[in-house]
């Protein structure tokens, strides 16, 4: 069976090489984390350094969504493996 983190290293390497679709299919948390990181950094620059009057980004909901993504992909990969014999590697 697959573990919840299976495919994470491959996804990260695909992401670094610019293969974003392959990265998403290997493990979607890598692409999600990159998008959330960019949004967070933009928010911190606007609030912290440029002193704009916008609400500071609350990161906790994004962490919960990330945990959900990890669990859903883990379940889907194992259902595909057990039920249909489809492997992701």
XYZ file of C-alpha atoms in Angstrom:
89
model
C 0.000 0.000 0.000
C 1.006 3.587 -0.507
C 1.892 5.809 2.432
C 0.427 9.340 2.681
C 3.716 10.835 1.497
C 4.370 8.485 -1.434
C 5.260 10.470 -4.521
C 6.277 13.603 -2.639
C 9.926 13.509 -3.688
C 9.054 12.793 -7.316
C 6.469 15.584 -7.232
C 9.047 18.011 -5.851
C 11.569 17.073 -8.548
C 8.929 17.427 -11.281
C 8.023 20.831 -9.842
C 11.640 21.998 -9.846
C 11.975 20.966 -13.491
C 8.793 22.826 -14.458
C 6.612 19.753 -15.040
C 3.688 21.030 -12.987
C 1.034 18.588 -14.226
C 3.268 15.592 -13.504
C 4.038 17.105 -10.115
C 0.329 17.403 -9.365
C -0.346 13.768 -10.294
C 2.646 12.479 -8.312
C 1.502 14.319 -5.159
C -0.788 17.387 -5.265
C 0.424 18.808 -1.948
C 3.658 20.068 -3.547
C 1.869 22.336 -6.017
C -0.657 23.422 -3.376
C 2.145 24.298 -0.944
C 3.961 26.336 -3.586
C 0.828 28.361 -4.379
C 0.029 28.969 -0.696
C 3.650 29.958 -0.029
C 3.648 32.542 -2.837
C 0.322 33.997 -1.632
C 1.595 34.110 1.952
C 4.824 35.861 0.973
C 2.976 38.437 -1.136
C 0.652 39.099 1.799
C 3.581 39.479 4.210
C 5.350 41.900 1.870
C 2.214 44.011 1.468
C 1.383 44.047 5.188
C 4.843 43.999 6.763
C 7.049 46.023 4.475
C 4.691 48.249 2.529
C 2.350 48.781 5.513
C -0.802 48.320 3.454
C -4.074 48.189 5.346
C -5.125 44.663 4.382
C -5.880 41.763 6.659
C -2.918 39.554 7.503
C -3.261 36.034 6.114
C -4.362 33.362 8.608
C -2.381 30.246 7.677
C -4.243 27.682 9.832
C -7.128 27.005 7.361
C -4.573 26.379 4.610
C -2.824 23.825 6.805
C -6.117 21.973 7.320
C -6.785 21.987 3.575
C -3.259 20.628 3.010
C -3.887 17.785 5.461
C -7.140 17.058 3.635
C -5.325 16.962 0.281
C -2.774 14.512 1.668
C -5.482 12.219 3.048
C -7.644 12.324 -0.091
C -4.759 11.536 -2.436
C -3.646 8.713 -0.124
C -7.125 7.167 -0.156
C -7.533 7.581 -3.928
C -4.137 6.011 -4.680
C -4.822 3.032 -2.412
C -8.355 2.503 -3.766
C -6.945 2.544 -7.301
C -4.249 0.066 -6.273
C -6.489 -2.339 -4.350
C -9.675 -2.056 -6.374
C -8.386 -1.627 -9.901
C -4.728 -2.679 -9.855
C -3.676 0.771 -11.061
C -0.267 1.912 -9.790
C 0.917 5.516 -9.642
C 4.636 4.769 -9.881
